[in-house]
Amino acid sequence: MKPLNPDFASLGTTIFTTMSALAAEHGAINLGQGFPDEDGPADIREIAARSLIEGPNQYPPMTGLPALRQAVADHDLRFYGLAYDARDEILVTSGATEALAACLMALLAPGDEVVLFEPLYDSYLPIVRQCGAVPRIVRLEAPGWSVPQDALAAAFSPATKLVLLNTPMNPTGKLFAGEELAAIARLALAHDAYVLCDEVYEHLVFDGAAHHPIAALPEMRARTLRIGSAGKTFSLTGWKVGYVSGPRDLIATVAKVHQFLTFTTPPALQAAVAYALAKPDAYYAGLAASLQAKRDRLAAGLAGVGFTVLPAQGTYFLTALTDGSGPSFATDVDYARWLTVEIGVATVPCSAFYAGENPPQNMIRFCFCKKDEVLDAAIARLAERLPR
């Protein structure tokens, strides 16, 4: 038999699936996979249910319902001062992962180079490679996750086509801001590169900080695509409603890719998200405050049982060092398996987010967007079972 696509055939089962299956097999509390264990606001779900019954339930416009495109444009202007024309500068997609695929396929050609930051979300590299592009990875170092400026500059070349930026960042919780964001913008401008921003955690930012899109920096709007996610903003990850904002010439080509991937997104869900995006500031502040309290609850508990917890400025995730918290293992995968099977708490080993050589082997990722009683039960189990 002839070989299958090498970029995908060579991929194994994702670590998220593996750890969740292991958790189910051994009755472990699953703090690995990153989704809330409670559904989002009832009023949003009621709008979706009513829209489903009342219809229409046929193909909506390929670029998205006009009401949702306008709601995304209003949102971007309201929170960031970014003015996009809802008619041709907003695209609705079936989730942020589809948006990423459509944007990458629209922007990249074989031989183009892409600057990425490591640790990185697992879907980025397979899509980049399938486009025939060449990844140039800049590794951020724990515990501060600062951008090494020399390595950043060295990652750019005349072949650089794109910078792929995830902020707030999964798995580190890092918020790119200030001079780091400005330095990325300067290099993108100097090398005539586009910037694709995965900003799905834009409203999950803590400690009084604020998310600042790179598109809002001088001269950057014209070369930047930003991706948002109703799933993260409204705790409805199963809905898979994403959206892309950007200049019309870029959006036009992204839409051409989108039409051959999913073509469109369920209209009832789009109608509900259009309603949701107009929620008052109190909703967005309350979401961040609730998740910050969960972050602090889990961080305090982990520190109390011996973990060193790294700072997290946003997202659903905390990173903890495994040094000194139980026996030593050769890899973080082995440690995570032991923690799941023997201690009864499932996490994700952070080496899964690395593609370069010699990834760190002493970090695991905990997800804190769970009910307080689930977090408390996990901490109690760790306190009772971890060897001292």
PDB file of N, CA, C and O in Angstrom, residues 55-110:
ATOM      1  N   GLY A  55     -35.877  28.352  13.757  1.00  0.00           N
ATOM      2  CA  GLY A  55     -35.175  28.367  12.481  1.00  0.00           C
ATOM      3  C   GLY A  55     -34.860  29.772  12.011  1.00  0.00           C
ATOM      4  O   GLY A  55     -35.053  30.752  12.743  1.00  0.00           O
ATOM      5  N   PRO A  56     -34.352  29.861  10.780  1.00  0.00           N
ATOM      6  CA  PRO A  56     -34.121  28.769   9.826  1.00  0.00           C
ATOM      7  C   PRO A  56     -32.914  27.914  10.206  1.00  0.00           C
ATOM      8  O   PRO A  56     -32.015  28.380  10.910  1.00  0.00           O
ATOM      9  N   ASN A  57     -32.942  26.683   9.729  1.00  0.00           N
ATOM     10  CA  ASN A  57     -31.873  25.745   9.992  1.00  0.00           C
ATOM     11  C   ASN A  57     -31.174  25.292   8.705  1.00  0.00           C
ATOM     12  O   ASN A  57     -30.542  24.234   8.677  1.00  0.00           O
ATOM     13  N   GLN A  58     -31.259  26.106   7.681  1.00  0.00           N
ATOM     14  CA  GLN A  58     -30.559  25.819   6.433  1.00  0.00           C
ATOM     15  C   GLN A  58     -29.216  26.556   6.437  1.00  0.00           C
ATOM     16  O   GLN A  58     -28.862  27.233   7.404  1.00  0.00           O
ATOM     17  N   TYR A  59     -28.470  26.410   5.337  1.00  0.00           N
ATOM     18  CA  TYR A  59     -27.162  27.046   5.278  1.00  0.00           C
ATOM     19  C   TYR A  59     -27.260  28.546   5.550  1.00  0.00           C
ATOM     20  O   TYR A  59     -27.951  29.265   4.825  1.00  0.00           O
ATOM     21  N   PRO A  60     -26.546  29.022   6.553  1.00  0.00           N
ATOM     22  CA  PRO A  60     -26.425  30.471   6.700  1.00  0.00           C
ATOM     23  C   PRO A  60     -25.362  30.983   5.730  1.00  0.00           C
ATOM     24  O   PRO A  60     -24.692  30.187   5.060  1.00  0.00           O
ATOM     25  N   PRO A  61     -25.164  32.280   5.637  1.00  0.00           N
ATOM     26  CA  PRO A  61     -24.097  32.792   4.765  1.00  0.00           C
ATOM     27  C   PRO A  61     -22.752  32.171   5.105  1.00  0.00           C
ATOM     28  O   PRO A  61     -22.438  31.931   6.277  1.00  0.00           O
ATOM     29  N   MET A  62     -21.963  31.903   4.084  1.00  0.00           N
ATOM     30  CA  MET A  62     -20.687  31.220   4.278  1.00  0.00           C
ATOM     31  C   MET A  62     -19.773  31.974   5.244  1.00  0.00           C
ATOM     32  O   MET A  62     -19.054  31.367   6.045  1.00  0.00           O
ATOM     33  N   THR A  63     -19.786  33.284   5.225  1.00  0.00           N
ATOM     34  CA  THR A  63     -18.900  34.058   6.100  1.00  0.00           C
ATOM     35  C   THR A  63     -19.478  34.266   7.497  1.00  0.00           C
ATOM     36  O   THR A  63     -18.796  34.816   8.367  1.00  0.00           O
ATOM     37  N   GLY A  64     -20.721  33.815   7.716  1.00  0.00           N
ATOM     38  CA  GLY A  64     -21.338  33.942   9.024  1.00  0.00           C
ATOM     39  C   GLY A  64     -22.590  34.781   8.986  1.00  0.00           C
ATOM     40  O   GLY A  64     -22.789  35.605   8.082  1.00  0.00           O
ATOM     41  N   LEU A  65     -23.474  34.590   9.969  1.00  0.00           N
ATOM     42  CA  LEU A  65     -24.674  35.420  10.056  1.00  0.00           C
ATOM     43  C   LEU A  65     -24.274  36.891  10.150  1.00  0.00           C
ATOM     44  O   LEU A  65     -23.366  37.247  10.910  1.00  0.00           O
ATOM     45  N   PRO A  66     -24.954  37.774   9.415  1.00  0.00           N
ATOM     46  CA  PRO A  66     -24.642  39.202   9.526  1.00  0.00           C
ATOM     47  C   PRO A  66     -24.678  39.707  10.970  1.00  0.00           C
ATOM     48  O   PRO A  66     -23.845  40.534  11.363  1.00  0.00           O
ATOM     49  N   ALA A  67     -25.627  39.212  11.770  1.00  0.00           N
ATOM     50  CA  ALA A  67     -25.723  39.662  13.164  1.00  0.00           C
ATOM     51  C   ALA A  67     -24.485  39.285  13.960  1.00  0.00           C
ATOM     52  O   ALA A  67     -24.012  40.070  14.808  1.00  0.00           O
ATOM     53  N   LEU A  68     -23.931  38.100  13.717  1.00  0.00           N
ATOM     54  CA  LEU A  68     -22.739  37.696  14.447  1.00  0.00           C
ATOM     55  C   LEU A  68     -21.510  38.447  13.936  1.00  0.00           C
ATOM     56  O   LEU A  68     -20.658  38.866  14.732  1.00  0.00           O
ATOM     57  N   ARG A  69     -21.399  38.631  12.649  1.00  0.00           N
ATOM     58  CA  ARG A  69     -20.262  39.391  12.138  1.00  0.00           C
ATOM     59  C   ARG A  69     -20.270  40.806  12.702  1.00  0.00           C
ATOM     60  O   ARG A  69     -19.225  41.340  13.090  1.00  0.00           O
ATOM     61  N   GLN A  70     -21.457  41.401  12.802  1.00  0.00           N
ATOM     62  CA  GLN A  70     -21.546  42.744  13.379  1.00  0.00           C
ATOM     63  C   GLN A  70     -21.207  42.721  14.870  1.00  0.00           C
ATOM     64  O   GLN A  70     -20.550  43.635  15.391  1.00  0.00           O
ATOM     65  N   ALA A  71     -21.657  41.679  15.559  1.00  0.00           N
ATOM     66  CA  ALA A  71     -21.362  41.573  16.993  1.00  0.00           C
ATOM     67  C   ALA A  71     -19.867  41.440  17.242  1.00  0.00           C
ATOM     68  O   ALA A  71     -19.332  42.017  18.201  1.00  0.00           O
ATOM     69  N   VAL A  72     -19.152  40.675  16.398  1.00  0.00           N
ATOM     70  CA  VAL A  72     -17.697  40.549  16.540  1.00  0.00           C
ATOM     71  C   VAL A  72     -17.028  41.897  16.275  1.00  0.00           C
ATOM     72  O   VAL A  72     -16.118  42.319  17.004  1.00  0.00           O
ATOM     73  N   ALA A  73     -17.471  42.595  15.232  1.00  0.00           N
ATOM     74  CA  ALA A  73     -16.906  43.913  14.935  1.00  0.00           C
ATOM     75  C   ALA A  73     -17.146  44.879  16.095  1.00  0.00           C
ATOM     76  O   ALA A  73     -16.237  45.626  16.492  1.00  0.00           O
ATOM     77  N   ASP A  74     -18.355  44.858  16.649  1.00  0.00           N
ATOM     78  CA  ASP A  74     -18.663  45.731  17.791  1.00  0.00           C
ATOM     79  C   ASP A  74     -17.798  45.377  18.995  1.00  0.00           C
ATOM     80  O   ASP A  74     -17.323  46.261  19.729  1.00  0.00           O
ATOM     81  N   HIS A  75     -17.603  44.080  19.211  1.00  0.00           N
ATOM     82  CA  HIS A  75     -16.750  43.616  20.324  1.00  0.00           C
ATOM     83  C   HIS A  75     -15.323  44.119  20.165  1.00  0.00           C
ATOM     84  O   HIS A  75     -14.714  44.632  21.114  1.00  0.00           O
ATOM     85  N   ASP A  76     -14.748  43.994  18.984  1.00  0.00           N
ATOM     86  CA  ASP A  76     -13.358  44.386  18.776  1.00  0.00           C
ATOM     87  C   ASP A  76     -13.171  45.896  18.943  1.00  0.00           C
ATOM     88  O   ASP A  76     -12.144  46.356  19.462  1.00  0.00           O
ATOM     89  N   LEU A  77     -14.171  46.665  18.524  1.00  0.00           N
ATOM     90  CA  LEU A  77     -14.108  48.116  18.711  1.00  0.00           C
ATOM     91  C   LEU A  77     -14.280  48.477  20.179  1.00  0.00           C
ATOM     92  O   LEU A  77     -13.555  49.324  20.717  1.00  0.00           O
ATOM     93  N   ARG A  78     -15.203  47.818  20.842  1.00  0.00           N
ATOM     94  CA  ARG A  78     -15.510  48.096  22.247  1.00  0.00           C
ATOM     95  C   ARG A  78     -14.324  47.821  23.161  1.00  0.00           C
ATOM     96  O   ARG A  78     -13.984  48.637  24.026  1.00  0.00           O
ATOM     97  N   PHE A  79     -13.663  46.687  22.957  1.00  0.00           N
ATOM     98  CA  PHE A  79     -12.609  46.296  23.899  1.00  0.00           C
ATOM     99  C   PHE A  79     -11.216  46.764  23.479  1.00  0.00           C
ATOM    100  O   PHE A  79     -10.361  46.971  24.343  1.00  0.00           O
ATOM    101  N   TYR A  80     -10.978  46.935  22.193  1.00  0.00           N
ATOM    102  CA  TYR A  80      -9.607  47.197  21.748  1.00  0.00           C
ATOM    103  C   TYR A  80      -9.458  48.414  20.834  1.00  0.00           C
ATOM    104  O   TYR A  80      -8.343  48.740  20.434  1.00  0.00           O
ATOM    105  N   GLY A  81     -10.577  49.070  20.508  1.00  0.00           N
ATOM    106  CA  GLY A  81     -10.502  50.188  19.597  1.00  0.00           C
ATOM    107  C   GLY A  81     -10.168  49.801  18.174  1.00  0.00           C
ATOM    108  O   GLY A  81      -9.745  50.643  17.375  1.00  0.00           O
ATOM    109  N   LEU A  82     -10.345  48.537  17.835  1.00  0.00           N
ATOM    110  CA  LEU A  82     -10.061  48.042  16.487  1.00  0.00           C
ATOM    111  C   LEU A  82     -11.337  48.096  15.655  1.00  0.00           C
ATOM    112  O   LEU A  82     -12.342  47.472  16.002  1.00  0.00           O
ATOM    113  N   ALA A  83     -11.279  48.843  14.560  1.00  0.00           N
ATOM    114  CA  ALA A  83     -12.459  49.012  13.713  1.00  0.00           C
ATOM    115  C   ALA A  83     -12.377  48.081  12.506  1.00  0.00           C
ATOM    116  O   ALA A  83     -11.479  48.208  11.670  1.00  0.00           O
ATOM    117  N   TYR A  84     -13.302  47.125  12.455  1.00  0.00           N
ATOM    118  CA  TYR A  84     -13.411  46.214  11.322  1.00  0.00           C
ATOM    119  C   TYR A  84     -14.798  46.350  10.705  1.00  0.00           C
ATOM    120  O   TYR A  84     -15.795  46.556  11.417  1.00  0.00           O
ATOM    121  N   ASP A  85     -14.871  46.227   9.396  1.00  0.00           N
ATOM    122  CA  ASP A  85     -16.139  46.274   8.685  1.00  0.00           C
ATOM    123  C   ASP A  85     -16.780  44.894   8.743  1.00  0.00           C
ATOM    124  O   ASP A  85     -16.203  43.915   8.250  1.00  0.00           O
ATOM    125  N   ALA A  86     -17.945  44.815   9.355  1.00  0.00           N
ATOM    126  CA  ALA A  86     -18.601  43.521   9.538  1.00  0.00           C
ATOM    127  C   ALA A  86     -18.928  42.845   8.211  1.00  0.00           C
ATOM    128  O   ALA A  86     -19.090  41.623   8.159  1.00  0.00           O
ATOM    129  N   ARG A  87     -19.008  43.612   7.131  1.00  0.00           N
ATOM    130  CA  ARG A  87     -19.395  43.036   5.848  1.00  0.00           C
ATOM    131  C   ARG A  87     -18.304  42.159   5.249  1.00  0.00           C
ATOM    132  O   ARG A  87     -18.597  41.108   4.669  1.00  0.00           O
ATOM    133  N   ASP A  88     -17.043  42.568   5.393  1.00  0.00           N
ATOM    134  CA  ASP A  88     -15.984  41.816   4.698  1.00  0.00           C
ATOM    135  C   ASP A  88     -14.664  41.741   5.460  1.00  0.00           C
ATOM    136  O   ASP A  88     -13.650  41.354   4.901  1.00  0.00           O
ATOM    137  N   GLU A  89     -14.686  42.080   6.766  1.00  0.00           N
ATOM    138  CA  GLU A  89     -13.469  41.975   7.578  1.00  0.00           C
ATOM    139  C   GLU A  89     -13.660  41.075   8.792  1.00  0.00           C
ATOM    140  O   GLU A  89     -12.805  41.035   9.682  1.00  0.00           O
ATOM    141  N   ILE A  90     -14.760  40.337   8.821  1.00  0.00           N
ATOM    142  CA  ILE A  90     -15.052  39.365   9.876  1.00  0.00           C
ATOM    143  C   ILE A  90     -15.479  38.064   9.210  1.00  0.00           C
ATOM    144  O   ILE A  90     -16.293  38.070   8.269  1.00  0.00           O
ATOM    145  N   LEU A  91     -14.948  36.946   9.705  1.00  0.00           N
ATOM    146  CA  LEU A  91     -15.319  35.622   9.209  1.00  0.00           C
ATOM    147  C   LEU A  91     -15.653  34.723  10.389  1.00  0.00           C
ATOM    148  O   LEU A  91     -14.885  34.639  11.352  1.00  0.00           O
ATOM    149  N   VAL A  92     -16.793  34.043  10.326  1.00  0.00           N
ATOM    150  CA  VAL A  92     -17.194  33.091  11.365  1.00  0.00           C
ATOM    151  C   VAL A  92     -16.757  31.699  10.933  1.00  0.00           C
ATOM    152  O   VAL A  92     -16.948  31.302   9.773  1.00  0.00           O
ATOM    153  N   THR A  93     -16.169  30.948  11.864  1.00  0.00           N
ATOM    154  CA  THR A  93     -15.653  29.610  11.571  1.00  0.00           C
ATOM    155  C   THR A  93     -16.210  28.597  12.565  1.00  0.00           C
ATOM    156  O   THR A  93     -16.766  28.960  13.602  1.00  0.00           O
ATOM    157  N   SER A  94     -16.025  27.330  12.243  1.00  0.00           N
ATOM    158  CA  SER A  94     -16.469  26.260  13.138  1.00  0.00           C
ATOM    159  C   SER A  94     -15.370  25.964  14.157  1.00  0.00           C
ATOM    160  O   SER A  94     -14.694  24.935  14.114  1.00  0.00           O
ATOM    161  N   GLY A  95     -15.213  26.904  15.054  1.00  0.00           N
ATOM    162  CA  GLY A  95     -14.213  26.791  16.097  1.00  0.00           C
ATOM    163  C   GLY A  95     -12.915  27.481  15.734  1.00  0.00           C
ATOM    164  O   GLY A  95     -12.638  27.788  14.560  1.00  0.00           O
ATOM    165  N   ALA A  96     -12.085  27.717  16.751  1.00  0.00           N
ATOM    166  CA  ALA A  96     -10.807  28.399  16.541  1.00  0.00           C
ATOM    167  C   ALA A  96      -9.799  27.519  15.817  1.00  0.00           C
ATOM    168  O   ALA A  96      -8.948  28.023  15.082  1.00  0.00           O
ATOM    169  N   THR A  97      -9.878  26.200  15.988  1.00  0.00           N
ATOM    170  CA  THR A  97      -8.937  25.333  15.290  1.00  0.00           C
ATOM    171  C   THR A  97      -9.177  25.373  13.788  1.00  0.00           C
ATOM    172  O   THR A  97      -8.233  25.392  12.994  1.00  0.00           O
ATOM    173  N   GLU A  98     -10.443  25.404  13.381  1.00  0.00           N
ATOM    174  CA  GLU A  98     -10.722  25.569  11.957  1.00  0.00           C
ATOM    175  C   GLU A  98     -10.239  26.930  11.471  1.00  0.00           C
ATOM    176  O   GLU A  98      -9.705  27.062  10.365  1.00  0.00           O
ATOM    177  N   ALA A  99     -10.415  27.953  12.302  1.00  0.00           N
ATOM    178  CA  ALA A  99      -9.930  29.285  11.939  1.00  0.00           C
ATOM    179  C   ALA A  99      -8.419  29.266  11.731  1.00  0.00           C
ATOM    180  O   ALA A  99      -7.895  29.856  10.765  1.00  0.00           O
ATOM    181  N   LEU A 100      -7.708  28.593  12.617  1.00  0.00           N
ATOM    182  CA  LEU A 100      -6.251  28.477  12.475  1.00  0.00           C
ATOM    183  C   LEU A 100      -5.887  27.798  11.162  1.00  0.00           C
ATOM    184  O   LEU A 100      -5.008  28.272  10.427  1.00  0.00           O
ATOM    185  N   ALA A 101      -6.542  26.688  10.870  1.00  0.00           N
ATOM    186  CA  ALA A 101      -6.237  25.958   9.644  1.00  0.00           C
ATOM    187  C   ALA A 101      -6.521  26.818   8.423  1.00  0.00           C
ATOM    188  O   ALA A 101      -5.708  26.889   7.482  1.00  0.00           O
ATOM    189  N   ALA A 102      -7.672  27.498   8.409  1.00  0.00           N
ATOM    190  CA  ALA A 102      -8.029  28.324   7.264  1.00  0.00           C
ATOM    191  C   ALA A 102      -7.046  29.470   7.083  1.00  0.00           C
ATOM    192  O   ALA A 102      -6.628  29.779   5.955  1.00  0.00           O
ATOM    193  N   CYS A 103      -6.654  30.105   8.182  1.00  0.00           N
ATOM    194  CA  CYS A 103      -5.712  31.230   8.099  1.00  0.00           C
ATOM    195  C   CYS A 103      -4.339  30.756   7.619  1.00  0.00           C
ATOM    196  O   CYS A 103      -3.713  31.398   6.763  1.00  0.00           O
ATOM    197  N   LEU A 104      -3.856  29.664   8.178  1.00  0.00           N
ATOM    198  CA  LEU A 104      -2.535  29.169   7.787  1.00  0.00           C
ATOM    199  C   LEU A 104      -2.521  28.742   6.323  1.00  0.00           C
ATOM    200  O   LEU A 104      -1.581  29.039   5.580  1.00  0.00           O
ATOM    201  N   MET A 105      -3.567  28.069   5.885  1.00  0.00           N
ATOM    202  CA  MET A 105      -3.624  27.642   4.494  1.00  0.00           C
ATOM    203  C   MET A 105      -3.744  28.840   3.547  1.00  0.00           C
ATOM    204  O   MET A 105      -3.246  28.810   2.417  1.00  0.00           O
ATOM    205  N   ALA A 106      -4.397  29.898   4.009  1.00  0.00           N
ATOM    206  CA  ALA A 106      -4.551  31.085   3.176  1.00  0.00           C
ATOM    207  C   ALA A 106      -3.257  31.882   3.068  1.00  0.00           C
ATOM    208  O   ALA A 106      -2.974  32.485   2.024  1.00  0.00           O
ATOM    209  N   LEU A 107      -2.464  31.879   4.115  1.00  0.00           N
ATOM    210  CA  LEU A 107      -1.283  32.743   4.172  1.00  0.00           C
ATOM    211  C   LEU A 107      -0.003  32.067   3.685  1.00  0.00           C
ATOM    212  O   LEU A 107       0.914  32.742   3.206  1.00  0.00           O
ATOM    213  N   LEU A 108       0.082  30.745   3.813  1.00  0.00           N
ATOM    214  CA  LEU A 108       1.362  30.069   3.616  1.00  0.00           C
ATOM    215  C   LEU A 108       1.433  29.334   2.283  1.00  0.00           C
ATOM    216  O   LEU A 108       0.445  28.799   1.787  1.00  0.00           O
ATOM    217  N   ALA A 109       2.646  29.297   1.763  1.00  0.00           N
ATOM    218  CA  ALA A 109       2.971  28.503   0.574  1.00  0.00           C
ATOM    219  C   ALA A 109       4.226  27.694   0.895  1.00  0.00           C
ATOM    220  O   ALA A 109       4.970  28.022   1.833  1.00  0.00           O
ATOM    221  N   PRO A 110       4.483  26.618   0.144  1.00  0.00           N
ATOM    222  CA  PRO A 110       5.673  25.810   0.420  1.00  0.00           C
ATOM    223  C   PRO A 110       6.946  26.649   0.431  1.00  0.00           C
ATOM    224  O   PRO A 110       7.166  27.494  -0.441  1.00  0.00           O
TER     225      PRO A 110
END
